[in-house]
PDB file of C-alpha atoms in Angstrom:
ATOM      1  CA  UNK A 211      48.627 -35.903  29.205  1.00 43.00           C
ATOM      2  CA  UNK A 212      45.262 -35.817  31.040  1.00 47.00           C
ATOM      3  CA  UNK A 213      46.519 -37.662  34.000  1.00 48.00           C
ATOM      4  CA  UNK A 214      49.633 -35.393  34.362  1.00 46.00           C
ATOM      5  CA  UNK A 215      47.476 -32.726  34.452  1.00 47.00           C
ATOM      6  CA  UNK A 216      45.121 -34.042  37.177  1.00 47.00           C
ATOM      7  CA  UNK A 217      47.949 -35.106  39.160  1.00 48.00           C
ATOM      8  CA  UNK A 218      49.519 -31.421  38.974  1.00 47.00           C
ATOM      9  CA  UNK A 219      46.198 -29.670  39.896  1.00 50.00           C
ATOM     10  CA  UNK A 220      45.908 -32.121  42.872  1.00 51.00           C
ATOM     11  CA  UNK A 221      49.264 -31.671  44.361  1.00 49.00           C
ATOM     12  CA  UNK A 222      48.844 -27.998  43.465  1.00 48.00           C
ATOM     13  CA  UNK A 223      45.633 -28.090  45.825  1.00 48.00           C
ATOM     14  CA  UNK A 224      47.609 -29.852  48.617  1.00 46.00           C
ATOM     15  CA  UNK A 225      50.444 -27.380  48.595  1.00 44.00           C
ATOM     16  CA  UNK A 226      47.776 -24.633  49.260  1.00 43.00           C
ATOM     17  CA  UNK A 227      46.250 -26.727  51.727  1.00 44.00           C
ATOM     18  CA  UNK A 228      49.596 -27.251  53.460  1.00 44.00           C
ATOM     19  CA  UNK A 229      50.731 -23.801  53.244  1.00 49.00           C
ATOM     20  CA  UNK A 230      47.919 -22.326  55.274  1.00 51.00           C
ATOM     21  CA  UNK A 231      49.111 -20.849  58.324  1.00 56.00           C
ATOM     22  CA  UNK A 232      48.564 -23.110  61.463  1.00 59.00           C
ATOM     23  CA  UNK A 233      47.387 -21.355  64.864  1.00 67.00           C
ATOM     24  CA  UNK A 234      50.030 -22.578  66.870  1.00 67.00           C
ATOM     25  CA  UNK A 235      52.861 -22.411  64.240  1.00 65.00           C
ATOM     26  CA  UNK A 236      56.354 -21.778  65.693  1.00 62.00           C
ATOM     27  CA  UNK A 237      57.451 -18.236  66.019  1.00 60.00           C
ATOM     28  CA  UNK A 238      60.688 -16.400  67.051  1.00 59.00           C
ATOM     29  CA  UNK A 239      60.465 -14.886  70.444  1.00 62.00           C
ATOM     30  CA  UNK A 240      60.452 -11.311  68.614  1.00 58.00           C
ATOM     31  CA  UNK A 241      57.418 -12.113  66.132  1.00 51.00           C
ATOM     32  CA  UNK A 242      55.480 -13.947  69.002  1.00 50.00           C
ATOM     33  CA  UNK A 243      55.373 -10.681  71.242  1.00 57.00           C
ATOM     34  CA  UNK A 244      54.297  -8.500  68.053  1.00 53.00           C
ATOM     35  CA  UNK A 245      51.786 -10.465  67.306  1.00 55.00           C
ATOM     36  CA  UNK A 246      50.660 -10.959  70.999  1.00 60.00           C
ATOM     37  CA  UNK A 247      50.809  -7.152  71.176  1.00 59.00           C
ATOM     38  CA  UNK A 248      48.811  -6.417  67.957  1.00 61.00           C
ATOM     39  CA  UNK A 249      45.950  -8.995  68.980  1.00 65.00           C
ATOM     40  CA  UNK A 250      45.971  -7.718  72.642  1.00 71.00           C
ATOM     41  CA  UNK A 251      45.364  -4.099  71.381  1.00 73.00           C
ATOM     42  CA  UNK A 252      42.769  -4.880  68.739  1.00 79.00           C
ATOM     43  CA  UNK A 253      40.793  -6.839  71.098  1.00 82.00           C
ATOM     44  CA  UNK A 254      40.781  -4.359  73.784  1.00 83.00           C
ATOM     45  CA  UNK A 255      39.813  -1.781  70.844  1.00 86.00           C
ATOM     46  CA  UNK A 256      37.056  -4.317  69.775  1.00 89.00           C
ATOM     47  CA  UNK A 257      35.813  -4.761  73.545  1.00 89.00           C
ATOM     48  CA  UNK A 258      35.831  -0.956  74.232  1.00 89.00           C
ATOM     49  CA  UNK A 259      33.855   0.118  71.165  1.00 91.00           C
ATOM     50  CA  UNK A 260      31.394  -2.654  72.035  1.00 92.00           C
ATOM     51  CA  UNK A 261      30.810  -1.307  75.554  1.00 92.00           C
ATOM     52  CA  UNK A 262      30.895   2.089  74.144  1.00 92.00           C
ATOM     53  CA  UNK A 263      28.252   1.500  71.704  1.00 93.00           C
ATOM     54  CA  UNK A 264      25.929  -0.429  74.103  1.00 93.00           C
ATOM     55  CA  UNK A 265      26.214   2.492  76.680  1.00 93.00           C
ATOM     56  CA  UNK A 266      25.423   4.686  73.955  1.00 93.00           C
ATOM     57  CA  UNK A 267      22.487   2.804  72.877  1.00 93.00           C
ATOM     58  CA  UNK A 268      20.835   2.857  76.171  1.00 93.00           C
ATOM     59  CA  UNK A 269      21.634   6.819  77.110  1.00 92.00           C
ATOM     60  CA  UNK A 270      18.650   8.915  77.448  1.00 92.00           C
ATOM     61  CA  UNK A 271      18.364  12.190  79.312  1.00 92.00           C
ATOM     62  CA  UNK A 272      16.527  10.357  82.376  1.00 93.00           C
ATOM     63  CA  UNK A 273      19.425   7.968  82.857  1.00 93.00           C
ATOM     64  CA  UNK A 274      22.335  10.214  81.497  1.00 92.00           C
ATOM     65  CA  UNK A 275      23.928  10.186  85.099  1.00 91.00           C
ATOM     66  CA  UNK A 276      24.277   6.531  85.739  1.00 93.00           C
ATOM     67  CA  UNK A 277      25.439   5.766  82.096  1.00 91.00           C
ATOM     68  CA  UNK A 278      27.912   8.707  82.074  1.00 90.00           C
ATOM     69  CA  UNK A 279      29.362   7.237  85.118  1.00 91.00           C
ATOM     70  CA  UNK A 280      29.884   4.004  83.162  1.00 91.00           C
ATOM     71  CA  UNK A 281      31.408   5.875  80.302  1.00 89.00           C
ATOM     72  CA  UNK A 282      33.862   7.729  82.631  1.00 88.00           C
ATOM     73  CA  UNK A 283      34.851   4.329  84.412  1.00 90.00           C
ATOM     74  CA  UNK A 284      35.928   2.731  80.827  1.00 88.00           C
ATOM     75  CA  UNK A 285      39.716   2.566  80.319  1.00 84.00           C
ATOM     76  CA  UNK A 286      40.374   5.210  78.140  1.00 85.00           C
ATOM     77  CA  UNK A 287      44.070   5.503  78.445  1.00 86.00           C
ATOM     78  CA  UNK A 288      45.823   6.117  74.866  1.00 86.00           C
ATOM     79  CA  UNK A 289      44.900   7.901  71.836  1.00 89.00           C
ATOM     80  CA  UNK A 290      43.391   5.298  69.715  1.00 89.00           C
ATOM     81  CA  UNK A 291      40.788   4.773  72.366  1.00 88.00           C
ATOM     82  CA  UNK A 292      40.017   8.365  72.682  1.00 87.00           C
ATOM     83  CA  UNK A 293      39.728   8.821  68.926  1.00 89.00           C
ATOM     84  CA  UNK A 294      37.413   5.575  68.718  1.00 90.00           C
ATOM     85  CA  UNK A 295      34.957   6.605  71.660  1.00 89.00           C
ATOM     86  CA  UNK A 296      34.920  10.268  70.042  1.00 89.00           C
ATOM     87  CA  UNK A 297      33.859   8.812  66.634  1.00 90.00           C
ATOM     88  CA  UNK A 298      31.250   6.676  68.309  1.00 91.00           C
ATOM     89  CA  UNK A 299      29.870   9.557  70.233  1.00 91.00           C
ATOM     90  CA  UNK A 300      29.891  11.738  66.979  1.00 91.00           C
ATOM     91  CA  UNK A 301      28.233   9.061  64.933  1.00 91.00           C
ATOM     92  CA  UNK A 302      25.813   8.799  67.288  1.00 92.00           C
ATOM     93  CA  UNK A 303      25.003  12.339  67.684  1.00 91.00           C
ATOM     94  CA  UNK A 304      24.637  12.941  63.887  1.00 92.00           C
ATOM     95  CA  UNK A 305      22.332   9.861  63.480  1.00 92.00           C
ATOM     96  CA  UNK A 306      20.058  10.091  66.526  1.00 91.00           C
ATOM     97  CA  UNK A 307      19.559  14.408  66.375  1.00 91.00           C
ATOM     98  CA  UNK A 308      16.732  13.633  69.167  1.00 92.00           C
ATOM     99  CA  UNK A 309      19.482  12.974  71.546  1.00 91.00           C
ATOM    100  CA  UNK A 310      22.294  15.177  70.090  1.00 90.00           C
ATOM    101  CA  UNK A 311      22.183  17.553  73.391  1.00 92.00           C
ATOM    102  CA  UNK A 312      22.516  14.228  75.533  1.00 92.00           C
ATOM    103  CA  UNK A 313      25.632  13.276  73.383  1.00 91.00           C
ATOM    104  CA  UNK A 314      26.792  16.908  73.424  1.00 91.00           C
ATOM    105  CA  UNK A 315      26.596  16.807  77.398  1.00 91.00           C
ATOM    106  CA  UNK A 316      28.345  13.377  77.569  1.00 89.00           C
ATOM    107  CA  UNK A 317      31.558  15.223  75.929  1.00 85.00           C
ATOM    108  CA  UNK A 318      31.062  18.319  77.928  1.00 87.00           C
ATOM    109  CA  UNK A 319      31.369  15.710  81.233  1.00 85.00           C
ATOM    110  CA  UNK A 320      34.171  13.620  79.775  1.00 77.00           C
ATOM    111  CA  UNK A 321      36.092  16.621  78.797  1.00 75.00           C
ATOM    112  CA  UNK A 322      35.690  17.997  82.304  1.00 74.00           C
ATOM    113  CA  UNK A 323      37.121  15.343  83.909  1.00 67.00           C
TER     114      UNK A 323
END
């Protein structure tokens, strides 16, 4: 009995290892394009968020003009990116009240263009 139980446990583990998703698994064309689209939008949102956070970390009233141009040059072309950028600016303004006027001016510049 003990041998059988060990054998089942070992084979069960092997099945779990076997069933892990491969990075190059076959997908139908429809599934493949859906997966690529979701990965590309997720990666573009992550890059956009990283860029916005980096600019917001550097922004001060002295270098506002230069960095606001960088924010305007970001490719905010859909609603998800816009919401994410507004969320980041709002969170930064709430967490750093000393620079809240700068972040408000940034939103004003973004709205006017």
